[in-house]
Short mmCIF file of C-alpha atoms in Angstrom, two decimals:
data_model
loop_
_atom_site.label_atom_id
_atom_site.label_comp_id
_atom_site.label_asym_id
_atom_site.label_seq_id
_atom_site.Cartn_x
_atom_site.Cartn_y
_atom_site.Cartn_z
CA ASP A 1 23.45 61.97 90.62
CA ILE A 2 23.03 63.92 87.39
CA GLN A 3 26.19 65.82 86.49
CA MET A 4 25.84 69.20 84.83
CA THR A 5 28.88 70.20 82.78
CA GLN A 6 29.22 73.77 81.57
CA SER A 7 31.47 75.04 78.82
CA PRO A 8 33.50 77.05 78.67
CA SER A 9 34.59 77.49 82.30
CA SER A 10 35.39 81.08 81.54
CA LEU A 11 35.30 83.44 78.61
CA SER A 12 36.34 86.94 77.78
CA ALA A 13 33.96 89.24 75.97
CA SER A 14 33.30 92.88 75.29
CA VAL A 15 30.32 95.11 75.85
CA GLY A 16 27.90 94.59 72.98
CA ASP A 17 29.01 91.03 72.25
CA ARG A 18 26.79 87.99 71.92
CA VAL A 19 27.77 85.20 74.30
CA THR A 20 26.60 81.60 74.52
CA ILE A 21 27.21 79.28 77.45
CA SER A 22 26.57 75.56 77.12
CA CYS A 23 25.38 73.12 79.73
CA ARG A 24 25.24 69.37 79.23
CA ALA A 25 23.51 66.97 81.58
CA SER A 26 24.89 63.47 82.13
CA GLN A 27 21.35 62.10 81.76
CA PHE A 28 18.05 63.11 80.24
CA VAL A 29 16.56 66.03 82.19
CA SER A 30 13.74 66.96 79.81
CA GLY A 31 13.39 70.76 79.95
CA TYR A 32 14.02 71.13 83.66
CA VAL A 33 17.09 73.33 83.66
CA ASN A 34 17.41 76.70 85.32
CA TRP A 35 20.09 79.35 84.93
CA TYR A 36 21.42 81.64 87.66
CA GLN A 37 23.66 84.68 87.57
CA GLN A 38 26.06 85.47 90.40
CA THR A 39 28.10 88.65 90.54
CA PRO A 40 31.11 88.74 92.89
CA GLY A 41 30.10 88.82 96.53
CA LYS A 42 26.42 88.59 95.66
CA VAL A 43 23.69 86.01 95.89
CA PRO A 44 22.81 83.82 92.89
CA LYS A 45 19.87 85.25 90.99
CA LEU A 46 17.40 83.24 88.92
CA LEU A 47 17.56 84.26 85.26
CA ILE A 48 15.90 81.50 83.25
CA PHE A 49 13.66 78.68 84.45
CA ALA A 50 12.52 75.52 82.69
CA ALA A 51 15.15 75.94 79.99
CA SER A 52 13.71 78.91 78.14
CA ASN A 53 11.48 80.99 80.39
CA LEU A 54 12.77 84.41 81.38
CA GLN A 55 12.28 85.12 85.08
CA SER A 56 10.07 88.12 85.81
CA GLY A 57 12.13 91.29 85.72
CA GLY A 58 14.96 89.69 83.80
CA PRO A 59 16.41 91.60 80.86
CA SER A 60 15.22 90.36 77.48
CA ARG A 61 18.81 90.09 76.23
CA PHE A 62 19.00 86.82 78.18
CA SER A 63 17.53 83.72 76.56
CA GLY A 64 17.69 80.02 77.18
CA SER A 65 17.26 77.06 74.91
CA GLY A 66 17.58 73.31 74.80
CA SER A 67 15.92 70.13 75.95
CA GLY A 68 16.87 66.57 76.74
CA SER A 69 20.44 66.89 77.88
CA ASP A 70 21.87 69.90 76.02
CA PHE A 71 21.10 73.47 76.99
CA ALA A 72 22.38 76.93 76.32
CA LEU A 73 22.20 80.41 77.79
CA THR A 74 22.66 83.25 75.33
CA ILE A 75 23.30 86.88 76.18
CA THR A 76 22.93 89.32 73.33
CA ASN A 77 24.32 92.84 73.49
CA LEU A 78 26.41 92.12 76.60
CA GLN A 79 26.20 94.90 79.18
CA PRO A 80 28.71 95.86 81.90
CA GLU A 81 26.45 94.46 84.60
CA ASP A 82 26.41 91.07 82.86
CA PHE A 83 30.01 90.28 83.76
CA ALA A 84 29.39 87.55 86.29
CA THR A 85 29.40 83.81 86.81
CA TYR A 86 26.52 81.81 85.39
CA TYR A 87 25.32 78.44 86.67
CA CYS A 88 22.94 75.91 85.19
CA GLN A 89 20.95 73.66 87.51
CA GLN A 90 18.72 70.65 86.90
CA SER A 91 15.53 70.00 88.85
CA TYR A 92 14.53 66.86 86.96
CA SER A 93 15.57 64.55 89.74
CA THR A 94 17.04 64.84 93.20
CA PRO A 95 19.67 65.52 94.24
CA TRP A 96 19.26 68.75 92.31
CA THR A 97 22.65 69.61 90.89
CA PHE A 98 24.43 72.66 89.52
CA GLY A 99 27.03 73.10 86.84
CA GLN A 100 30.48 74.25 87.91
CA GLY A 101 29.87 77.77 86.59
CA THR A 102 31.00 79.87 83.65
CA LYS A 103 32.73 83.14 84.42
CA VAL A 104 32.13 85.90 81.89
CA GLU A 105 34.97 88.40 82.08
CA ILE A 106 35.74 91.62 80.35
CA GLN B 1 8.62 90.84 98.20
CA VAL B 2 9.94 87.85 100.06
CA TYR B 3 13.03 88.16 102.25
CA LEU B 4 15.08 85.36 103.73
CA GLN B 5 17.78 85.82 106.34
CA GLU B 6 20.15 83.15 107.61
CA SER B 7 21.44 83.22 111.17
CA GLY B 8 23.70 81.06 113.28
CA PRO B 9 27.30 80.69 114.37
CA GLY B 10 30.06 81.53 111.95
CA LEU B 11 32.60 79.17 113.47
CA VAL B 12 32.03 75.53 114.31
CA LYS B 13 34.56 73.06 115.66
CA PRO B 14 35.26 69.83 113.78
CA SER B 15 33.00 66.92 114.82
CA GLU B 16 30.42 69.30 116.26
CA ALA B 17 27.03 70.26 114.81
CA LEU B 18 26.26 73.18 112.56
CA SER B 19 22.88 74.79 113.15
CA LEU B 20 21.42 77.51 110.97
CA THR B 21 18.03 79.18 110.88
CA CYS B 22 16.37 80.97 108.01
CA THR B 23 13.77 83.60 108.88
CA VAL B 24 11.25 84.34 106.17
CA SER B 25 9.39 87.62 105.83
CA GLY B 26 6.90 88.70 103.21
CA GLY B 27 5.58 85.18 102.87
CA SER B 28 4.64 82.12 104.88
CA VAL B 29 6.71 78.99 105.32
CA ARG B 30 3.39 77.09 105.28
CA SER B 31 3.49 77.50 101.51
CA TYR B 32 6.18 76.46 99.06
CA TYR B 33 9.16 74.22 99.50
CA TRP B 34 12.23 75.64 101.21
CA SER B 35 15.81 74.67 100.57
CA TRP B 36 19.36 74.97 101.85
CA ILE B 37 22.19 75.37 99.37
CA ARG B 38 25.87 75.84 100.11
CA GLN B 39 28.77 77.22 98.15
CA SER B 40 32.41 76.43 98.72
CA PRO B 41 35.38 77.22 96.47
CA GLY B 42 36.13 73.58 95.87
CA LYS B 43 32.64 72.32 95.05
CA GLY B 44 30.68 75.27 93.73
CA LEU B 45 26.95 75.32 94.48
CA GLU B 46 25.61 72.28 96.26
CA TRP B 47 21.96 71.61 97.06
CA ILE B 48 21.56 70.21 100.56
CA GLY B 49 17.85 69.48 100.70
CA TYR B 50 14.30 70.78 100.87
CA ILE B 51 11.42 70.78 103.29
CA HIS B 52 7.69 71.43 102.97
CA ASN B 53 5.03 72.04 105.58
CA SER B 54 3.24 68.92 104.38
CA GLY B 55 6.07 66.91 105.89
CA SER B 56 7.80 66.29 102.60
CA ILE B 57 11.56 66.32 103.07
CA ASN B 58 14.35 65.41 100.66
CA TYR B 59 18.04 65.41 101.49
CA SER B 60 21.02 65.13 99.21
CA PRO B 61 22.72 61.75 99.59
CA SER B 62 25.99 63.60 100.17
CA VAL B 63 24.78 64.75 103.60
CA LYS B 64 21.74 62.56 104.24
CA SER B 65 23.25 60.67 107.16
CA ARG B 66 24.16 63.92 108.96
CA VAL B 67 21.40 66.38 108.20
CA ILE B 68 18.03 67.29 109.64
CA MET B 69 15.78 70.09 108.43
CA PHE B 70 12.73 71.36 110.23
CA LEU B 71 10.09 74.03 109.92
CA ASP B 72 8.76 76.31 112.66
CA THR B 73 5.53 77.82 111.38
CA SER B 74 4.98 79.82 114.58
CA LYS B 75 8.19 81.75 113.94
CA ASN B 76 8.01 81.54 110.14
CA GLN B 77 11.42 79.92 110.06
CA PHE B 78 13.08 76.80 108.81
CA SER B 79 16.33 75.35 110.06
CA LEU B 80 19.27 73.16 109.17
CA ASN B 81 21.20 70.93 111.50
CA LEU B 82 24.34 69.24 110.15
CA THR B 83 26.23 66.97 112.51
CA SER B 84 29.82 65.74 112.64
CA VAL B 85 31.15 68.59 110.54
CA THR B 86 34.58 68.64 108.96
CA ALA B 87 36.58 71.25 107.10
CA ALA B 88 34.79 70.11 103.94
CA ASP B 89 31.59 71.64 105.34
CA THR B 90 33.14 75.10 105.36
CA ALA B 91 30.99 77.13 102.98
CA ILE B 92 28.56 79.95 102.53
CA TYR B 93 25.15 78.54 103.39
CA TYR B 94 22.11 79.95 101.61
CA CYS B 95 18.47 79.40 102.34
CA ALA B 96 16.16 79.67 99.37
CA ARG B 97 12.53 79.42 98.38
CA VAL B 98 11.61 76.72 95.89
CA VAL B 99 8.92 77.69 93.42
CA GLY B 100 7.19 75.50 90.87
CA ALA B 101 5.93 71.97 91.06
CA VAL B 102 8.71 69.39 91.15
CA PRO B 103 10.36 68.66 88.72
CA ALA B 104 9.73 72.15 87.31
CA ALA B 105 11.23 73.73 90.40
CA ASN B 106 13.69 76.55 90.84
CA PHE B 107 15.09 78.83 93.53
CA ASP B 108 13.51 82.23 93.12
CA TYR B 109 14.36 83.93 96.41
CA TRP B 110 17.64 83.52 98.28
CA GLY B 111 18.96 84.68 101.60
CA GLN B 112 22.11 86.76 101.70
CA GLY B 113 24.20 83.78 102.69
CA HIS B 114 25.97 82.90 105.92
CA LEU B 115 29.62 81.91 106.02
CA VAL B 116 30.32 78.94 108.25
CA THR B 117 33.91 77.99 108.91
CA VAL B 118 34.76 74.65 110.46
CA SER B 119 37.94 74.99 112.45
CA SER B 120 39.30 74.25 115.89
#
């Protein structure tokens, strides 16, 4: 199985900050990494697909980058509704696997 | 807009089978791949498997010996059956639509999630 390791596990930030979350795959996954946002008690929501493509309806302050085995999710101008847990996920090979999550706290 | 809704028992006894159904509205299960994903505090998000109307099925090795998924096009539903459950199977179970051609696949629509507790 491909392991997805996110860093940091949690971070504290303020409204207006720029935040970057890293995700490293244990093997080559090309550009097949997706990012999801989950607020407490809610369902995960697709934010970024195929490493850098913003899902329809997603705020433009979210961006993704990377290829191979190293990826990043960046949030610019952090908003109150962005305080959530973020997960990366690889679809390069089954079993599809998720990172352990990064919690963005105030 | 596509909606998915999980249904099934919330409590299952150890060693018994867990059965969940996902009802899809706003779209047909004849199209796309459909997945089950679970979330437990100890293991985070875990993909269980996917199914397609073509007959294509793929299960995670972690549950492969205990899981069956099937599609009911007449009811626009797909289902999960997980046998010989233990406390480790306690989780919120989500059904989700898979969009994009594998390997460029992702989960774009999710059900609200269904908590299943395994306990005697």
